Structures are given as structure tokens and as C-alpha cells.
CSV table of C-alpha atoms and ligand atoms in Angstrom, one decimal:
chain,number,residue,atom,x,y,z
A,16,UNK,CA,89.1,95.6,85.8
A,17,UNK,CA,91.8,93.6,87.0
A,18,UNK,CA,94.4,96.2,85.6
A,19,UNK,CA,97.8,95.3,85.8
A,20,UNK,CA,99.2,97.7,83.1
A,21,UNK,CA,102.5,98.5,83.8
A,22,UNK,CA,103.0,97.1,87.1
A,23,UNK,CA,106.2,95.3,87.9
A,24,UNK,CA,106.0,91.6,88.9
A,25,UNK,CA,108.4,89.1,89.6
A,26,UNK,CA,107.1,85.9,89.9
A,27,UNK,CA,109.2,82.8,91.2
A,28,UNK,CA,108.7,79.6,89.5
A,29,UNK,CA,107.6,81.6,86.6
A,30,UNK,CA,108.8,79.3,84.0
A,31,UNK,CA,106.6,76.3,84.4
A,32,UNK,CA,102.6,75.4,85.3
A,33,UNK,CA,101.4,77.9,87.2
A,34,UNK,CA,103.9,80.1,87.3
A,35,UNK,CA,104.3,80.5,83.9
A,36,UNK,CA,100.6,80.9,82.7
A,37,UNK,CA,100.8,83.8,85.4
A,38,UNK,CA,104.3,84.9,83.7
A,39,UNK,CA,102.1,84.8,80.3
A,40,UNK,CA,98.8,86.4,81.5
A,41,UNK,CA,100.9,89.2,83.6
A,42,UNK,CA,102.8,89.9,80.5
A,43,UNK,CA,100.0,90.3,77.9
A,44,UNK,CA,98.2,92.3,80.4
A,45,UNK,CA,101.0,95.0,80.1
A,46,UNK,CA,102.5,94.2,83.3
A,47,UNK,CA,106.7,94.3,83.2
A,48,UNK,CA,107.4,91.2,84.3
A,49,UNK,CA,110.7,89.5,86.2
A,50,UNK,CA,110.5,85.7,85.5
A,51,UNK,CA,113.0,83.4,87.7
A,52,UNK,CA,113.3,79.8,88.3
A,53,UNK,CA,116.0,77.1,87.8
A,54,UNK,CA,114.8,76.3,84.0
A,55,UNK,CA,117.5,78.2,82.1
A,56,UNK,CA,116.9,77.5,78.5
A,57,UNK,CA,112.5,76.9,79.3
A,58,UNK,CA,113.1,80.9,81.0
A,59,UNK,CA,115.1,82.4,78.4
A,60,UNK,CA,112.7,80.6,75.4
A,61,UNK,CA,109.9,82.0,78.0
A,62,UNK,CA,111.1,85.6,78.0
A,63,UNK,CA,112.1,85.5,73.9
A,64,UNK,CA,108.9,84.4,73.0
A,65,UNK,CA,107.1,87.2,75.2
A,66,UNK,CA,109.3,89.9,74.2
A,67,UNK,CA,108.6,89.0,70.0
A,68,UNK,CA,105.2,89.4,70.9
A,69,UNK,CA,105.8,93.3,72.5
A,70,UNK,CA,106.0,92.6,76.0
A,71,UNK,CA,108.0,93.3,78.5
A,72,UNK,CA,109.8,89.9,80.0
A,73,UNK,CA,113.0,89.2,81.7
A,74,UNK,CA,114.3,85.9,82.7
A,75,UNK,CA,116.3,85.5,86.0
A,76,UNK,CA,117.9,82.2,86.6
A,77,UNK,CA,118.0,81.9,90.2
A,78,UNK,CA,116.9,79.3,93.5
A,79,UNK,CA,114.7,80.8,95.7
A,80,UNK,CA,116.3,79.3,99.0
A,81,UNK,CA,119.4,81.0,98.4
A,82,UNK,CA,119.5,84.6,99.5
A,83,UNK,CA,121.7,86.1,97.2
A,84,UNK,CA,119.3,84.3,94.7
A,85,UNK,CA,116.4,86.5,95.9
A,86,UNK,CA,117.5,89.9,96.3
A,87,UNK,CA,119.8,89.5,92.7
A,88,UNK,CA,116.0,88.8,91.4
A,89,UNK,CA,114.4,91.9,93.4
A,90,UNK,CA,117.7,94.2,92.4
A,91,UNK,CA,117.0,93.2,88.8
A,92,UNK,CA,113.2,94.0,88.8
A,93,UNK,CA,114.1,97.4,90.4
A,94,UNK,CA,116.9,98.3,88.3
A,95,UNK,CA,115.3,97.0,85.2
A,96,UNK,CA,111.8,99.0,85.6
A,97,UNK,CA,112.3,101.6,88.3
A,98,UNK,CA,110.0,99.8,91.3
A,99,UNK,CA,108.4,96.1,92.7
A,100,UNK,CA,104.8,96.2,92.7
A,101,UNK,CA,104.5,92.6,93.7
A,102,UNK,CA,105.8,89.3,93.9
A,103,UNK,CA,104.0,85.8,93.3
A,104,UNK,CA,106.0,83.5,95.5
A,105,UNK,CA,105.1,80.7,93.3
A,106,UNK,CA,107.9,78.0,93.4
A,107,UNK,CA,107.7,74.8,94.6
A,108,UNK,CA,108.5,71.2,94.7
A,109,UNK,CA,106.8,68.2,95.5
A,110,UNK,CA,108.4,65.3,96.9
A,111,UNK,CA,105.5,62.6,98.2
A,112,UNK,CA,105.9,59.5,100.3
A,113,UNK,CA,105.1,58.0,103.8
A,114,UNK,CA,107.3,60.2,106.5
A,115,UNK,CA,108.7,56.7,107.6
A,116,UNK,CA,110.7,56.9,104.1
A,117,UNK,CA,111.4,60.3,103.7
A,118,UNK,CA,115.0,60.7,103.4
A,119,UNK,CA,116.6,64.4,105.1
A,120,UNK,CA,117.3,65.8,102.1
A,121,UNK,CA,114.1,65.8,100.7
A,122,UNK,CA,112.6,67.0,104.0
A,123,UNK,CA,114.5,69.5,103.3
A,124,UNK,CA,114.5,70.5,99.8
A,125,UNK,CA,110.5,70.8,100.2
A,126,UNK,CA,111.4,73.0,103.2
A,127,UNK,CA,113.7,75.1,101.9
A,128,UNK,CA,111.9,76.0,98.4
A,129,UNK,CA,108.1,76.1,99.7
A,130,UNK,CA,108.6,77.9,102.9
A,131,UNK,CA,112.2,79.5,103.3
A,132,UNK,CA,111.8,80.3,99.6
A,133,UNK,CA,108.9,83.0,100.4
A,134,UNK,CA,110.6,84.0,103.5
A,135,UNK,CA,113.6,85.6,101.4
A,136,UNK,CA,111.0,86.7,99.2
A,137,UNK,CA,109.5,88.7,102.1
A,138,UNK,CA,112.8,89.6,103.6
A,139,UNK,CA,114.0,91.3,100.8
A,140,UNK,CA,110.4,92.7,98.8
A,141,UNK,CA,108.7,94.1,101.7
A,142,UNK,CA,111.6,96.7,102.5
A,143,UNK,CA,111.4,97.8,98.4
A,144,UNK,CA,107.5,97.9,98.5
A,145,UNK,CA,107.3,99.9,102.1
A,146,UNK,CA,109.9,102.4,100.6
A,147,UNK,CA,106.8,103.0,97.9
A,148,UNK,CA,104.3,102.9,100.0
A,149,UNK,CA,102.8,99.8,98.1
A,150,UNK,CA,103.1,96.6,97.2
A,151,UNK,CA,101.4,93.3,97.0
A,152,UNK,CA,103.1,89.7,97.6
A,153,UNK,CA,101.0,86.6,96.3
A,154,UNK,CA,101.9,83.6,97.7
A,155,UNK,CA,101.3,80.3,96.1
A,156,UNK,CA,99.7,77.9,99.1
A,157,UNK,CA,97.8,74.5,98.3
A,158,UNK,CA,94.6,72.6,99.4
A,159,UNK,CA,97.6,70.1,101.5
A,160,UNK,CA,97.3,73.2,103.7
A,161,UNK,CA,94.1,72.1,104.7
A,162,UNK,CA,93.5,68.1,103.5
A,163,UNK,CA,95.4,65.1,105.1
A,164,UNK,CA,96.5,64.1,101.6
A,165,UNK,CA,98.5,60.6,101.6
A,166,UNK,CA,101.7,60.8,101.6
A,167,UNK,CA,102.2,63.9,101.5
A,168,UNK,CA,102.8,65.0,105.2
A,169,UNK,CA,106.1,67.1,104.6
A,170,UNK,CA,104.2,69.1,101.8
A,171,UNK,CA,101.5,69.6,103.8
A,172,UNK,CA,103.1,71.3,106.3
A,173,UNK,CA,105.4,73.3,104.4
A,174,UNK,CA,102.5,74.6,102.6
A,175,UNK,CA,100.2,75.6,105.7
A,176,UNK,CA,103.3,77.4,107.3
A,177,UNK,CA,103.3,79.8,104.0
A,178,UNK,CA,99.5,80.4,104.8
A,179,UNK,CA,100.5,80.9,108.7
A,180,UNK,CA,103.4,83.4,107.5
A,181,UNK,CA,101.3,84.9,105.1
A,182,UNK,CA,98.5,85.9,107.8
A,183,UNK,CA,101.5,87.2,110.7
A,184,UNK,CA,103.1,88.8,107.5
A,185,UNK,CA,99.8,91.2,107.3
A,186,UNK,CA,99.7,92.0,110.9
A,187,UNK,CA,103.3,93.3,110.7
A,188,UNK,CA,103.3,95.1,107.7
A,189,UNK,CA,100.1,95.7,105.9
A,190,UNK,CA,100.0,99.0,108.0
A,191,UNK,CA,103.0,100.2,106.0
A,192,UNK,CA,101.2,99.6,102.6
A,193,UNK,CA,101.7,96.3,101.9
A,194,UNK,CA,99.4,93.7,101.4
A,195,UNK,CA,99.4,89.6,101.3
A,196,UNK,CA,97.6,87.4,99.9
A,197,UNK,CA,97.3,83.3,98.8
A,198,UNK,CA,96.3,81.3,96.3
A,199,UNK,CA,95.7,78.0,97.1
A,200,UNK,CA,95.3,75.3,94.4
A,201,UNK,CA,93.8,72.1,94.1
A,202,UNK,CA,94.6,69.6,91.3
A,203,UNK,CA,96.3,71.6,88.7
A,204,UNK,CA,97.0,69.8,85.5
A,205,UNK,CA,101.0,71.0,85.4
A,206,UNK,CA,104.1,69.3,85.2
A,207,UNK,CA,104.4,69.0,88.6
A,208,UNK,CA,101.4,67.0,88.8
A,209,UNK,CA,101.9,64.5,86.0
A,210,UNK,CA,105.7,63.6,87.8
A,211,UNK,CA,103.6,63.1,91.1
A,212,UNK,CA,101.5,60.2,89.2
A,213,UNK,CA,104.8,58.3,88.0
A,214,UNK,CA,104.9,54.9,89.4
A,215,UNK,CA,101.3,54.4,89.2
A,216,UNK,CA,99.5,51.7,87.8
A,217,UNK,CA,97.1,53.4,85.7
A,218,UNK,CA,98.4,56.0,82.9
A,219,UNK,CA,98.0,59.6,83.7
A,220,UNK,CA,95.3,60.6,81.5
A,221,UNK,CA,93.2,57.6,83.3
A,222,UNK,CA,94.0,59.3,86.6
A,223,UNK,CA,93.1,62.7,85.5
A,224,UNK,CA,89.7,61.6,84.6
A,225,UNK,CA,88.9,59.7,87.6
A,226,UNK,CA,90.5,62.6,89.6
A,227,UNK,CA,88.0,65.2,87.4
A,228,UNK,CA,84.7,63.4,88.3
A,229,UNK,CA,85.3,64.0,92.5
A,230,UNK,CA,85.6,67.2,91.8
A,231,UNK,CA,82.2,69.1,92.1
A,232,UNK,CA,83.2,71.1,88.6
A,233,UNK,CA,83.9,68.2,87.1
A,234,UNK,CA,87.2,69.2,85.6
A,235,UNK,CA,90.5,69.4,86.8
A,236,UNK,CA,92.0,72.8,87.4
A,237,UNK,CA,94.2,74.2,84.3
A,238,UNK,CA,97.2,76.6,85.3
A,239,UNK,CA,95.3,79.5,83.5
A,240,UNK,CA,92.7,79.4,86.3
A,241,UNK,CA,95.1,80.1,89.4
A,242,UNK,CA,96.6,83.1,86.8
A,243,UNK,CA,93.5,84.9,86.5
A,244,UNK,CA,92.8,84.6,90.6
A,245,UNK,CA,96.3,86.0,91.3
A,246,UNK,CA,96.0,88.5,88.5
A,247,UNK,CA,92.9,90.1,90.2
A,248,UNK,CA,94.9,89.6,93.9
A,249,UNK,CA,98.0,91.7,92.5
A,250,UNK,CA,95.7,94.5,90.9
A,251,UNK,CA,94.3,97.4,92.7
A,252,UNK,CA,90.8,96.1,92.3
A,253,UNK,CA,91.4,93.4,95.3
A,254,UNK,CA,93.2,96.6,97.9
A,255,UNK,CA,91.1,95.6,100.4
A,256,UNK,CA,91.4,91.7,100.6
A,257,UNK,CA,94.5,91.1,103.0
A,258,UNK,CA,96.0,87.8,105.0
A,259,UNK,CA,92.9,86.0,102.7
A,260,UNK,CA,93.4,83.1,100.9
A,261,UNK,CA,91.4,82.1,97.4
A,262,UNK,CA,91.1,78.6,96.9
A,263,UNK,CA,90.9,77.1,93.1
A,264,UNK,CA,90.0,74.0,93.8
A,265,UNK,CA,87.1,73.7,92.1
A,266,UNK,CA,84.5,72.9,95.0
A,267,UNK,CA,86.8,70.0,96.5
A,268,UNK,CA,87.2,71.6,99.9
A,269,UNK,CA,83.0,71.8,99.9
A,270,UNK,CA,82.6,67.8,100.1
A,271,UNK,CA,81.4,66.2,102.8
A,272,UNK,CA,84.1,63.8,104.9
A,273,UNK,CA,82.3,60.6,103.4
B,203,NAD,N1,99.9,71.5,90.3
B,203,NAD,C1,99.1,71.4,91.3
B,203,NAD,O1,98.1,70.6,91.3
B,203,NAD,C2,99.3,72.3,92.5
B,203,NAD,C3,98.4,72.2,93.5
B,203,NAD,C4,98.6,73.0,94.7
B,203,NAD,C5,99.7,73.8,94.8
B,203,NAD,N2,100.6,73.8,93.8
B,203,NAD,C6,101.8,74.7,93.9
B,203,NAD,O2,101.8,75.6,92.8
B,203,NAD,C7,103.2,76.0,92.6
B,203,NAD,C8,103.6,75.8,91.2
B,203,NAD,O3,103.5,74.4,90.9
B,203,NAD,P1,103.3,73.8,89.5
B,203,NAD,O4,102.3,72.7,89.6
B,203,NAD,O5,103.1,74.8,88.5
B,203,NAD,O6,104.7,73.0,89.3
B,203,NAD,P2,105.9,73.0,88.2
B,203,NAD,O7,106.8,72.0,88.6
B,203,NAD,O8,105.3,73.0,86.9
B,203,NAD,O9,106.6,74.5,88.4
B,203,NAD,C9,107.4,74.7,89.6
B,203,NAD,C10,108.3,75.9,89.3
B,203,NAD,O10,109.1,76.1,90.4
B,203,NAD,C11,110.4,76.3,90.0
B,203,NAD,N3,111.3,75.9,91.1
B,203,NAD,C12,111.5,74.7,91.7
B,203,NAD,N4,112.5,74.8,92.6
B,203,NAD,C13,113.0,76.0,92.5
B,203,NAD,C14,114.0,76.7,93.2
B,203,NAD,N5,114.7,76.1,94.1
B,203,NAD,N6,114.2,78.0,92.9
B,203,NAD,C15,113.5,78.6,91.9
B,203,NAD,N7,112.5,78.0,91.3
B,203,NAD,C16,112.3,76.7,91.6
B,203,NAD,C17,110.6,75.3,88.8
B,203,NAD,O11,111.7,75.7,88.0
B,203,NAD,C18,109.2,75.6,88.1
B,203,NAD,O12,109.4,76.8,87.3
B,203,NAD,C19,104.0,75.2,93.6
B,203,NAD,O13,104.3,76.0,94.8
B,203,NAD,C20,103.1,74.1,94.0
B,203,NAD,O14,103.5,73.5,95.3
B,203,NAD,C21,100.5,73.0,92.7
């Protein structure tokens, strides 16, 4: 089940939250595994620690709206261990406030890494995988695809264009062998979350509580749960799910609007 022996994965933003508990489960499930981010010394102490315990591991330092960025991280995975057999576009960055603040350059920052960031990743990974005949690219959506969160209006949108590219992605390639897929989280307890409750009144673990009884499961999401739902996407057991997207969310997107 859920056999990812072997395979090789690079996944971007693969040194933090998410990303890394994917980087982790891929790893110990046998899978060689191409790490990248912008956390130098967090990758390399990421790719040390998994490659004392027998796995395979590389860390790439690299930004995933730069180009050269990209395909240095594909090169690396295909020079390293002979193929790609998929990609979780994974990085992102969170920036929130009302649009009537938001300055350019954070506009674009969450532009760049959410949405052109798994564009190169397409770009350069579907040419590798159709060469194969195979390949599967995960991409890392969220629940501001498809909720009017506050403040959040720029991230919102960058992250429903990923699920919009995700679906044309299919259409265009998925005949050649390759397939796409999402993963769309809800509230993920990850260092990305605990920056976005800075500047509030009530101290995080406060928030988190509050935060875990909305939620139908009554917990908040843990970075572990996305990994497993992307672990299955990438293995052959999921060949037939294409242009879908699995939300972890744990029931939020089933309450009613009051
Ligand atoms: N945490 C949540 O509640 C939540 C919910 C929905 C979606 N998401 C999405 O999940 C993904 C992972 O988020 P997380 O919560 O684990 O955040 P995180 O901040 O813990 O990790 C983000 C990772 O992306 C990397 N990154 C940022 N900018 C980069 C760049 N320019 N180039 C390369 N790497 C870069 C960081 O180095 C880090 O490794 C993001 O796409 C995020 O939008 C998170």
C-alpha cells in the first residue's frame, strides 16, 4: 500500500511544516528524496539527520521563483538517482492583511512563490517525467482556495490559481503519462501558522484551541496528516485520481454558512 520505495521525489519547501514531515515520511518509506527550500543550515541538518538514519536525502538550497533555481533542483534529482517520479510543489508564504494595505512587494512575493513557483516546477518536471512515460506532480493548494478568509485576499487567489493550473495541467498532459494532483490544507499546526497569529491579543496556544473546537474533528491538523494524503497521491495506488484535489481540513469545508 501506498509504496513509494525507491521512487524519486523532490519536494519544494521540504524543510519546514509540511514539507518536511513529507521530506521525513517520503524518506523512511524508501523513497530517494530531493529536499529544497531557502533554509540552508534547517536543510542540510534535515538531510544529515535522514541520511544517519539509512536514507536516502539530499538538500538543495534553492527559491522556487527563480528558474535556474528549479531546473538546478530537477538536474540534481536526475543526476543524483537516474529519474523524477514526482514533485510536491509544496512552498509557500503567507503574507495576510486587508488588500487596502498590501504593499507591491508582498503582492508579489506571495505571487511569485505560490503560483509562479509551481509553474517552473511544471515547466521543467513535466518534460523529465513525459521522457519516462510517468510521473506525478503534487501540488500544495489550501482551503483559501475556496473560503473568503479575512485578510487574506492575495493568498487566496494565488492559491486557487494553483488548483486552476493544476486542473488545465491534466488536460494537456496527463495523456502523455503524467498525472496532477492537490492537497489542500486547512489549519495546519506549522511554523507558518504560529507567524500568522503574531500580533494577536491572545497567545497562540489559546488560539489553537479555540481554532480546534470549530473544527468538526475537533483538532487542528498536524503536518503529518497532509504527508500521508500526498504520500498515497504520489504512489501508484492513487493512478487513477487526476486534476482532483484532497482536502485535510478536517471537516471545515462541511459547515454550514451560519
Ligand atoms: N499551515 C497551514 O495551516 C497551511 C494551510 C493551507 C496551506 N498551507 C500551505 O502549505 C505549504 C507549506 O506551508 P507550511 O505551513 O508548512 O509553512 P512553513 O513556513 O513551515 O514552510 C514553508 C516552506 O516553504 C519554503 N519556502 C518559502 N519561500 C520559498 C522560496 N522562495 N523558495 C523555496 N522555498 C521557499 C520555506 O523555506 C519552508 O521550507 C504552503 O504552500 C502553504 O501555503 C499551509
Amino acid at each position: 500500500m501506498n509504496d513509494l520505495k525507491g521512487k524519486v521525489i523532490l519536494v519544494t519547501g521540504g524543510t519546514s511544516g509540511i514539507g518536511e514531515a513529507c521530506t521525513e515520511l517520503f524518506a523512511r518509506s524508501g523513497a530517494k528524496v530531493v529536499a529544497m527550500s531557502i533554509q540552508d543550515e534547517a536543510g542540510k541538518a534535515l538531510a544529515e539527520q535522514l541520511t544517519g538514519e539509512g536514507c536516502q536525502c539530499v538538500f538543495h538550497f534553492g527559491d522556487v521563483s527563480k528558474e535556474e533555481d528549479i531546473k538546478a533542483a530537477i538536474d540534481l534529482a536526475v543526476e543524483k538517482f537516474g529519474r523524477l517520479d514526482a514533485v510536491h510543489a509544496n512552498a509557500g508564504v503567507l503574507r495576510n492583511q486587508k488588500i487596502t494595505e498590501l504593499t507591491l512587494d508582498d503582492f508579489h512575493m506571495m505571487i511569485d512563490v505560490n503560483l509562479l513557483g509551481p509553474v517552473l516546477v511544471a515547466k521543467h518536471a513535466i518534460p523529465v517525467m513525459e521522457r519516462q512515460g510517468k510521473g506525478t506532480i503534487c501540488f500544495t493548494t489550501s482551503v483559501a482556495a475556496d473560503i473568503g478568509f479575512p485578510e487574506h485576499a492575495v493568498y487566496c487567489a494565488s492559491k486557487a490559481a494553483v488548483v486552476a493550473l493544476m486542473r488545465s495541467l491534466t488536460v494537456d498532459h496527463s495523456p502523455k503519462g503524467v498525472r496532477f494532483v492537490a492537497v489542500s490544507p486547512g489549519t495546519i499546526d506549522t511554523p507558518m501558522l504560529a507567524a500568522s497569529c503574531e500580533g494577536w491579543d491572545q497567545p497562540k496556544e489559546v488560539l489553537y484551541a479555540e481554532v480546534a473546537k470549530k473544527i468538526p474533528i475537533q483538532r487542528m491538523g498536524q503536518p503529518i496528516d497532509v504527508a500521508h494524503a500526498v504520500a498515497f497521491l504520489l504512489s501508484d495506488d492513487a493512478e487513477f485520481i487526476g486534476g482532483s484535489v484532497i482536502h485535510l481540513e478536517g471537516g471545515t469545508l462541511a459547515l454550514p454558512p451560519w
